Amino acid sequence: MTTYIIRRLLWLLPILLMVNLLTFTLFFVVNSPDDMARAQLGNKHVTDAAIAAWKAARGYDLPLLWNSEASGWSMLSQTIFWQKSVQLMLFDFGVSDAGRAIGADLAQRAWPSLWLALPSFVLGLLVNIALALLLVMFRGQWLDKLGLVITVIIMSISGLFFIIGGQYVMAKLWHWFPISGYEPDGDLWRFLLLPIVLGVIAGVGAGVRWYRSILLEEADKDFARTARAKGMSQWQVMRKHVLPNGMLPILTGVVAVLPLLFMGSLIMESFFGIPGLGSYTIDAINSQDFAIVRAMVYLGAVLYVFGLILTDIAYAWADPRVRLGDD
Amino acid sequence: MLVLWSDVVVWLLVLSLVGFGWQLKRDALARERWRLVAQSHTALASSVILLWFVLIALADSIHWRTDDPYRPVVSVLDVALGKMATGQEKSYSAPFAIESLWKETRQTEDGSVIRAPVALKYAGTHLNDASEQATDIVQQSIFWLVVGAGLAAILVMLLARLRLFKDTDIPWRTAALTLVSLSALSAWLWGMGQSYHVLGTGKVGQDVLYETLKGVRTGMLIGGLTTLLTLPFAISLGIAAGYFKGWVDDAVQYTYTTLNAVPGVLLIASAMLLAQLYLAQHAELFASEQERADVRLLLVCLVLGLTGWTGLARILRAESLKLREMEYVKAAKAFGVSDGKIIGRHLLPNVGHLVLIAVVLDFSGLVLAEAVLSYVGIGVDPTMPSWGNMINLARQELNREPVVWWNLFGAFAGMFTLVLSANLLADRIQQVFNPRATRS
Amino acid sequence: MKWWLLLSCIVSLSAQATWNNPYPRGWVHENTLFSAFSAPPKTLDPVKSYSSNEWVFLANIVEPPLQYHYLKRPYQLEPLILTQMPTVHYDAASDTSSYTLHLRDDVAYAPHPAFAGQKRKVTATDLAYAIARMSDRRNGSPILDMMMPLIVGLEAQVATLAKLPKSSEWRDYRQFNPQGVEVVDERTLVIRIKGQYPPFIYWLAMPFFAPIPWEVDAYYAQPGMKEANQSWSWMPVGSGAYYLAENNPNRRMVLQRNPYFHAESYPHEAGSTVPKSLLADAGKPLPFIDRVVFALEKEAVPYWAKFLQGYYDASGVSSEVFDQAIQLNEQGKLSLTAEMRAKNMQLISSVATSSSYMGFNMRDPVIGQGNDKATYLRQAISIAIDYEEQIAIFLNGRGVVAQGLIPPGIAGASTDCNPITHVGEAGQCQRRPLADAKALMAKAGYADGIDPATGKALVLYYDTVSTGADDKAQLDWMRKQFAKLGIQLVIRSTDYNRFQEKMLAGNAQIFSWGWNADYPDAENFLFLLAGSNAKMDSGGENASNYKNPQFDVLYEQIARMEDSSERRALIQQAVALVREDAPWVFGLHPQSVSLFHGWVNNVYPNLMANNTLKYRRIDVTQREQAQESWNQPILWPFALAALLLMGLVGLVWRKQRKEHSL
């Protein structure tokens, strides 16, 4: 098991390397530091000297890959590639193009993201599974059919409509929630409840259908049929056989995305003014702050890889043979 | 005549669909399956609606230049829609309104200055008096509904005479009904659109119904072209990885894991930012904005396609791994049949249904994704009519007093109809083609 | 556990009257002003910061030597941390002017860890330190290139500092005073500038010249500070009425009253147009408000909604909500709608000291300087672009059509009509009819817009920065304006970077830009067309690359003069030249409109001053009552939802029982 995980780790490292190389090429070969400087310097009295000073302050005045003016080790290290990309590999995020320390901002913004994403995810999961169970229990009957129709309809509506509509009706017309904002000192739930609920609603269409198909597969297996034939009630079959067996694919799916929750929700955060990593990303894109975009790309890749490893562990843990031993 | 790149693509897309249908004629099994698909009422009705969308997109994909500086480039759809396309007001007006929503300061006959709504230039101009409006709307509505339904009914009858409906398993009645109602609705929208703004007007006075219809092409292209672009990557790499195993498999897996590792939005955003940079640097390549917006649309598709092939590739890889262990594949190999032939004869036909399902499922997801990308500012050109752009504007409009909801509604209606039809059809296709899902 | 959580929610909900208060509970009951910012400030470093959205904070934190009088009009400078206005002495022999600044002795910085608990007073050394700090390129001051030819010895100083070895260690700028900056004693500073340049005094009212205590600079240079966002950029220190108590540009900024703030009282005098009610607090000590909260509110939609709920004390008026908030009366004057009056709002409006214009690249072969034909073409376009309509459509009437390049409210602004584009009396200018423009087109050789060289419509290129979907409407409109003359306008929209690059290379033909006054003086606008500032040659602000020797002579004269009737006459001459040459289509001067709730007092628009928070006063009880009455939650949907849910549960229950009974 340990050697397996180490092997996987070694396999995943090149991926991070590649992601890093990819972003480096994208951002430094195609985009020039002069552009970044002008984008950040504003619009009054921007002179060449000012641009040069800006680049020097952020280390963008170095050569890309090889510093022929330096000597020895610094021929490699005094380059943009080393200063920006290799440092990034070591989780030294540096300073954003706007001039703030990215590391400090990330640490500060991860929490709001998590506070929004984790409850949304967990609640969504519970609601989706519960509804899917309900549909499976009433399979082929009108409730199931109605449920399927409703889920297709929800699936066919862009999430933006739920957010725009929900914010308009519940916050603006009914005064139930603050329209937007985030206040960790006060009662946080007042600010998070609306985005969480809307997030759950927007995801319920695809989610319920997905879990329904997983559970249906289990419900059609022989042991479930036998149990039903033996006179177990529908509810008991669900609880004793379908749900526990269905949990397996569900759980392995969950652990893969769990680390990515840190990245936050782009749309939710920017609609509801939650200062998390999602809105950080969107702001960085809008202001073309490539230092932040690069940092977020790398962070995302690391979390994704972490998710892959977690999935592997989950699979190993949930291996049928291991389970038999547990029973 | 002006040929935009995306026009070419649209026509190619449709032609390939037709070609695909032709192919079916020869394959008995596939034909049987498609018959099963068509036996579902919802799937058939959805297909009719989708076909209607395709026609709109096609009509919007034949462009030519004009001398009119206000509209340097027009399409068949623009001409067909008549006053809907040309009747541009100054700013907002409500659905079916004949007065503007905005106010203008002007002098009345008795000399006093007032600030009040003004009469619209292109709505209700045939009315002698505002009081006639309600009756006029009812009368015209009846007329156009009857005309639309009647025309469709005649068409259906003609087709029936040609004995096209001989296959009795297929619910032709549903198809006919859908066609008649669709035609009635279209005729009504078109007819009313000539004398009123059915969905009101937007910020610069453009007809919202017209914008919505123009959005069809953008949505179809994003959904259709992107999925098509992913196919070559997904099929070749997925099958190669599964069939050859070894280092090919490693390389392919490495590639798609790397692509997946970069957060989707960021990958798209970075690529789009850089593409925009390129477009900005090479502005001289494009004679008009429309051509530039067009290239940007294709770029969006390309970028989405570049990131979107991994899912299907993974499925195909798994399937190929399974297939290569099959007896007949092993036998073929033992007889020394070349790899290329084995893939062509045994693997490709057996993963066809997976590809089909992936295509129909991706389509609706991509149409929805367009809205989100436009919101983030990395989608299609802001000057391009698209549902995403409409939703984007609608946020501000909901804040107005009185509320301007028609832009949001237009985008919602267009998007919902397209995506719902696609989803329903996809559902049925999945049921029929994926044996594991047939039981429900 | 779950029930307990739910219960606690309900209890805390019922404990308060409103559910949607977006702040920590207690704050709305305190002497706190609630405001917002739409984008995180890029830097609050006084040496770097040069944008109004940063000065909103910074100007209340740091204090430059001078400030604008809050209520006097026309704008007038007054000493802020000085005992009197600087004395200016011109020495003809060396051709230098020296400005002597006498500091007050009761001005102290707000508390900061670098002062180790001591009350630190502002000294002349601190003022010199700020200038020396500006002269270091690595601090990236945006005005350095403008100050270099002005302040004696600054250029040499820049060179000296640039030669020092690169390092991130602290530089003690007390050792690097430029030659023209002299610390006479602890409270006296002399700044010498080359030649005569009266507008220099205005720069002394900007944060660039605010004193910098060396202790803080040394403190921020310590290792680890930057990584924790502890730097001048994010934690500026000054002697202002407020200090930055919380700096989280990702969420909110909080200004707190500076306990060491020097004595200052509300002004006694006011301009003749200022309502007398604004003098009710005259003589009372400043500031009135204890705390100012700026919340990050990126979008206009939630901002306006919260403002209407009473959770923001002030708001701008976007075009979306214009008709809800504001109506135009017979004279075209703005007033509040009944809905807003019922909410007891105040309307504050003023014409901004800025110009939006459309520029022609004067080096362009088709449209540029050099032949009369092109001049006729430019004039024709100047008539055809109907800015009155643009103001009506896109700005809801919030703007004034520009008759020249200097906005109203600035000494020397022209009051008459631009004879090229308008006819009529001052104040009632009418745009010339389109026929005049068409006649000019014919004179230019483009009758009906047909380019004789091609036989087709004349094609012109318009470069613009456009991002949002909103811009499409404006661009469409612009195309129509040119189409009126038969010209086909090709719009090349790019990002701001590319746009600047193009402007620098002179690759643009027609473009739109704007200028926001640095200080209320005509010179600050005339220099935008001075030949020596041509963008293509020097990267200056003359984006049109306009060069007219006559104009340049006038400009040099004007720049060296104090405000006087002769100077104003010269300005009129210069403006007349520019009108004739039409290097710009003089677009418009936007009118800024904002709304304040009734509980905010002492609000008067001052477009030059940013340190106006100290004058504001709020009535907390009035605010509390309003918030409560405007934000009662609507409860009937709950009842409805409960009913629906019960119905659903009932159905499932019945079904389940049926199955069991089978």
PDB file of N, CA, C and O in Angstrom, chain C residues 389-424:
ATOM      1  N   GLU C 389     -26.839  64.165 -27.942  1.00  0.00           N
ATOM      2  CA  GLU C 389     -27.609  62.924 -27.945  1.00  0.00           C
ATOM      3  C   GLU C 389     -26.919  61.881 -27.086  1.00  0.00           C
ATOM      4  O   GLU C 389     -27.563  61.147 -26.343  1.00  0.00           O
ATOM      5  N   GLN C 390     -25.599  61.826 -27.185  1.00  0.00           N
ATOM      6  CA  GLN C 390     -24.898  60.838 -26.371  1.00  0.00           C
ATOM      7  C   GLN C 390     -25.168  61.058 -24.885  1.00  0.00           C
ATOM      8  O   GLN C 390     -25.413  60.118 -24.133  1.00  0.00           O
ATOM      9  N   ILE C 391     -25.131  62.326 -24.479  1.00  0.00           N
ATOM     10  CA  ILE C 391     -25.398  62.628 -23.074  1.00  0.00           C
ATOM     11  C   ILE C 391     -26.810  62.183 -22.704  1.00  0.00           C
ATOM     12  O   ILE C 391     -27.040  61.600 -21.651  1.00  0.00           O
ATOM     13  N   ALA C 392     -27.746  62.429 -23.639  1.00  0.00           N
ATOM     14  CA  ALA C 392     -29.132  62.067 -23.341  1.00  0.00           C
ATOM     15  C   ALA C 392     -29.309  60.559 -23.261  1.00  0.00           C
ATOM     16  O   ALA C 392     -29.978  60.050 -22.364  1.00  0.00           O
ATOM     17  N   ILE C 393     -28.679  59.825 -24.183  1.00  0.00           N
ATOM     18  CA  ILE C 393     -28.919  58.378 -24.222  1.00  0.00           C
ATOM     19  C   ILE C 393     -28.098  57.643 -23.180  1.00  0.00           C
ATOM     20  O   ILE C 393     -28.612  56.834 -22.416  1.00  0.00           O
ATOM     21  N   PHE C 394     -26.807  57.929 -23.167  1.00  0.00           N
ATOM     22  CA  PHE C 394     -25.940  57.077 -22.355  1.00  0.00           C
ATOM     23  C   PHE C 394     -25.678  57.644 -20.965  1.00  0.00           C
ATOM     24  O   PHE C 394     -25.271  56.925 -20.073  1.00  0.00           O
ATOM     25  N   LEU C 395     -25.882  58.920 -20.791  1.00  0.00           N
ATOM     26  CA  LEU C 395     -25.571  59.497 -19.481  1.00  0.00           C
ATOM     27  C   LEU C 395     -26.806  60.058 -18.793  1.00  0.00           C
ATOM     28  O   LEU C 395     -26.693  60.710 -17.761  1.00  0.00           O
ATOM     29  N   ASN C 396     -27.973  59.822 -19.361  1.00  0.00           N
ATOM     30  CA  ASN C 396     -29.204  60.355 -18.784  1.00  0.00           C
ATOM     31  C   ASN C 396     -29.116  61.853 -18.543  1.00  0.00           C
ATOM     32  O   ASN C 396     -29.615  62.359 -17.541  1.00  0.00           O
ATOM     33  N   GLY C 397     -28.482  62.525 -19.429  1.00  0.00           N
ATOM     34  CA  GLY C 397     -28.404  63.970 -19.280  1.00  0.00           C
ATOM     35  C   GLY C 397     -27.365  64.441 -18.284  1.00  0.00           C
ATOM     36  O   GLY C 397     -27.287  65.624 -17.986  1.00  0.00           O
ATOM     37  N   ARG C 398     -26.565  63.495 -17.768  1.00  0.00           N
ATOM     38  CA  ARG C 398     -25.569  63.911 -16.786  1.00  0.00           C
ATOM     39  C   ARG C 398     -24.262  64.274 -17.474  1.00  0.00           C
ATOM     40  O   ARG C 398     -23.318  63.512 -17.483  1.00  0.00           O
ATOM     41  N   GLY C 399     -24.244  65.420 -18.063  1.00  0.00           N
ATOM     42  CA  GLY C 399     -23.028  65.851 -18.718  1.00  0.00           C
ATOM     43  C   GLY C 399     -23.269  67.171 -19.411  1.00  0.00           C
ATOM     44  O   GLY C 399     -24.420  67.570 -19.622  1.00  0.00           O
ATOM     45  N   VAL C 400     -22.191  67.848 -19.733  1.00  0.00           N
ATOM     46  CA  VAL C 400     -22.279  69.121 -20.436  1.00  0.00           C
ATOM     47  C   VAL C 400     -21.446  68.975 -21.694  1.00  0.00           C
ATOM     48  O   VAL C 400     -20.328  68.470 -21.634  1.00  0.00           O
ATOM     49  N   VAL C 401     -21.994  69.388 -22.816  1.00  0.00           N
ATOM     50  CA  VAL C 401     -21.214  69.312 -24.051  1.00  0.00           C
ATOM     51  C   VAL C 401     -20.063  70.299 -23.953  1.00  0.00           C
ATOM     52  O   VAL C 401     -20.241  71.444 -23.555  1.00  0.00           O
ATOM     53  N   ALA C 402     -18.872  69.832 -24.296  1.00  0.00           N
ATOM     54  CA  ALA C 402     -17.692  70.675 -24.160  1.00  0.00           C
ATOM     55  C   ALA C 402     -17.618  71.659 -25.318  1.00  0.00           C
ATOM     56  O   ALA C 402     -17.789  71.284 -26.468  1.00  0.00           O
ATOM     57  N   GLN C 403     -17.376  72.901 -24.991  1.00  0.00           N
ATOM     58  CA  GLN C 403     -17.190  73.917 -26.021  1.00  0.00           C
ATOM     59  C   GLN C 403     -15.706  74.216 -26.227  1.00  0.00           C
ATOM     60  O   GLN C 403     -15.337  75.023 -27.050  1.00  0.00           O
ATOM     61  N   GLY C 404     -14.893  73.589 -25.444  1.00  0.00           N
ATOM     62  CA  GLY C 404     -13.457  73.778 -25.537  1.00  0.00           C
ATOM     63  C   GLY C 404     -12.842  72.722 -24.666  1.00  0.00           C
ATOM     64  O   GLY C 404     -13.550  71.824 -24.206  1.00  0.00           O
ATOM     65  N   LEU C 405     -11.548  72.804 -24.427  1.00  0.00           N
ATOM     66  CA  LEU C 405     -10.972  71.689 -23.686  1.00  0.00           C
ATOM     67  C   LEU C 405     -10.979  71.873 -22.179  1.00  0.00           C
ATOM     68  O   LEU C 405     -10.712  70.940 -21.441  1.00  0.00           O
ATOM     69  N   ILE C 406     -11.290  73.095 -21.709  1.00  0.00           N
ATOM     70  CA  ILE C 406     -11.226  73.328 -20.261  1.00  0.00           C
ATOM     71  C   ILE C 406     -12.621  73.211 -19.650  1.00  0.00           C
ATOM     72  O   ILE C 406     -13.551  73.888 -20.082  1.00  0.00           O
ATOM     73  N   PRO C 407     -12.790  72.361 -18.661  1.00  0.00           N
ATOM     74  CA  PRO C 407     -14.114  72.194 -18.063  1.00  0.00           C
ATOM     75  C   PRO C 407     -14.538  73.421 -17.254  1.00  0.00           C
ATOM     76  O   PRO C 407     -13.678  74.159 -16.764  1.00  0.00           O
ATOM     77  N   PRO C 408     -15.832  73.622 -17.130  1.00  0.00           N
ATOM     78  CA  PRO C 408     -16.311  74.753 -16.328  1.00  0.00           C
ATOM     79  C   PRO C 408     -15.872  74.609 -14.875  1.00  0.00           C
ATOM     80  O   PRO C 408     -15.615  73.503 -14.411  1.00  0.00           O
ATOM     81  N   GLY C 409     -15.787  75.720 -14.187  1.00  0.00           N
ATOM     82  CA  GLY C 409     -15.387  75.669 -12.785  1.00  0.00           C
ATOM     83  C   GLY C 409     -13.904  75.889 -12.623  1.00  0.00           C
ATOM     84  O   GLY C 409     -13.408  75.982 -11.505  1.00  0.00           O
ATOM     85  N   ILE C 410     -13.164  75.934 -13.734  1.00  0.00           N
ATOM     86  CA  ILE C 410     -11.734  76.170 -13.666  1.00  0.00           C
ATOM     87  C   ILE C 410     -11.451  77.541 -14.268  1.00  0.00           C
ATOM     88  O   ILE C 410     -12.008  77.886 -15.310  1.00  0.00           O
ATOM     89  N   ALA C 411     -10.616  78.285 -13.590  1.00  0.00           N
ATOM     90  CA  ALA C 411     -10.325  79.631 -14.057  1.00  0.00           C
ATOM     91  C   ALA C 411      -9.851  79.594 -15.499  1.00  0.00           C
ATOM     92  O   ALA C 411      -8.946  78.841 -15.837  1.00  0.00           O
ATOM     93  N   GLY C 412     -10.480  80.386 -16.359  1.00  0.00           N
ATOM     94  CA  GLY C 412     -10.084  80.422 -17.764  1.00  0.00           C
ATOM     95  C   GLY C 412     -10.962  79.569 -18.650  1.00  0.00           C
ATOM     96  O   GLY C 412     -10.792  79.570 -19.863  1.00  0.00           O
ATOM     97  N   ALA C 413     -11.891  78.836 -18.076  1.00  0.00           N
ATOM     98  CA  ALA C 413     -12.787  78.023 -18.896  1.00  0.00           C
ATOM     99  C   ALA C 413     -13.625  78.941 -19.776  1.00  0.00           C
ATOM    100  O   ALA C 413     -14.087  79.982 -19.328  1.00  0.00           O
ATOM    101  N   SER C 414     -13.791  78.527 -21.028  1.00  0.00           N
ATOM    102  CA  SER C 414     -14.542  79.387 -21.933  1.00  0.00           C
ATOM    103  C   SER C 414     -16.034  79.230 -21.675  1.00  0.00           C
ATOM    104  O   SER C 414     -16.517  78.134 -21.410  1.00  0.00           O
ATOM    105  N   THR C 415     -16.739  80.334 -21.783  1.00  0.00           N
ATOM    106  CA  THR C 415     -18.182  80.279 -21.558  1.00  0.00           C
ATOM    107  C   THR C 415     -18.941  80.411 -22.867  1.00  0.00           C
ATOM    108  O   THR C 415     -20.116  80.112 -22.926  1.00  0.00           O
ATOM    109  N   ASP C 416     -18.255  80.874 -23.923  1.00  0.00           N
ATOM    110  CA  ASP C 416     -18.962  81.056 -25.185  1.00  0.00           C
ATOM    111  C   ASP C 416     -19.065  79.734 -25.942  1.00  0.00           C
ATOM    112  O   ASP C 416     -18.513  78.717 -25.514  1.00  0.00           O
ATOM    113  N   CYS C 417     -19.797  79.770 -27.061  1.00  0.00           N
ATOM    114  CA  CYS C 417     -19.943  78.539 -27.839  1.00  0.00           C
ATOM    115  C   CYS C 417     -18.742  78.358 -28.760  1.00  0.00           C
ATOM    116  O   CYS C 417     -18.121  79.338 -29.186  1.00  0.00           O
ATOM    117  N   ASN C 418     -18.462  77.120 -29.076  1.00  0.00           N
ATOM    118  CA  ASN C 418     -17.417  76.812 -30.042  1.00  0.00           C
ATOM    119  C   ASN C 418     -17.967  77.127 -31.433  1.00  0.00           C
ATOM    120  O   ASN C 418     -18.872  76.442 -31.903  1.00  0.00           O
ATOM    121  N   PRO C 419     -17.461  78.185 -32.097  1.00  0.00           N
ATOM    122  CA  PRO C 419     -18.090  78.598 -33.357  1.00  0.00           C
ATOM    123  C   PRO C 419     -18.005  77.550 -34.458  1.00  0.00           C
ATOM    124  O   PRO C 419     -18.775  77.597 -35.408  1.00  0.00           O
ATOM    125  N   ILE C 420     -17.079  76.634 -34.333  1.00  0.00           N
ATOM    126  CA  ILE C 420     -16.949  75.612 -35.371  1.00  0.00           C
ATOM    127  C   ILE C 420     -18.127  74.651 -35.334  1.00  0.00           C
ATOM    128  O   ILE C 420     -18.649  74.248 -36.374  1.00  0.00           O
ATOM    129  N   THR C 421     -18.552  74.279 -34.137  1.00  0.00           N
ATOM    130  CA  THR C 421     -19.580  73.242 -34.038  1.00  0.00           C
ATOM    131  C   THR C 421     -20.936  73.769 -33.601  1.00  0.00           C
ATOM    132  O   THR C 421     -21.943  73.092 -33.789  1.00  0.00           O
ATOM    133  N   HIS C 422     -20.956  74.927 -32.974  1.00  0.00           N
ATOM    134  CA  HIS C 422     -22.207  75.391 -32.394  1.00  0.00           C
ATOM    135  C   HIS C 422     -22.517  76.815 -32.818  1.00  0.00           C
ATOM    136  O   HIS C 422     -21.623  77.574 -33.194  1.00  0.00           O
ATOM    137  N   VAL C 423     -23.766  77.165 -32.715  1.00  0.00           N
ATOM    138  CA  VAL C 423     -24.181  78.558 -32.912  1.00  0.00           C
ATOM    139  C   VAL C 423     -25.003  78.960 -31.700  1.00  0.00           C
ATOM    140  O   VAL C 423     -25.512  78.105 -30.968  1.00  0.00           O
ATOM    141  N   GLY C 424     -25.116  80.248 -31.501  1.00  0.00           N
ATOM    142  CA  GLY C 424     -25.982  80.717 -30.428  1.00  0.00           C
ATOM    143  C   GLY C 424     -25.214  81.406 -29.329  1.00  0.00           C
ATOM    144  O   GLY C 424     -23.992  81.554 -29.367  1.00  0.00           O
TER     145      GLY C 424
END
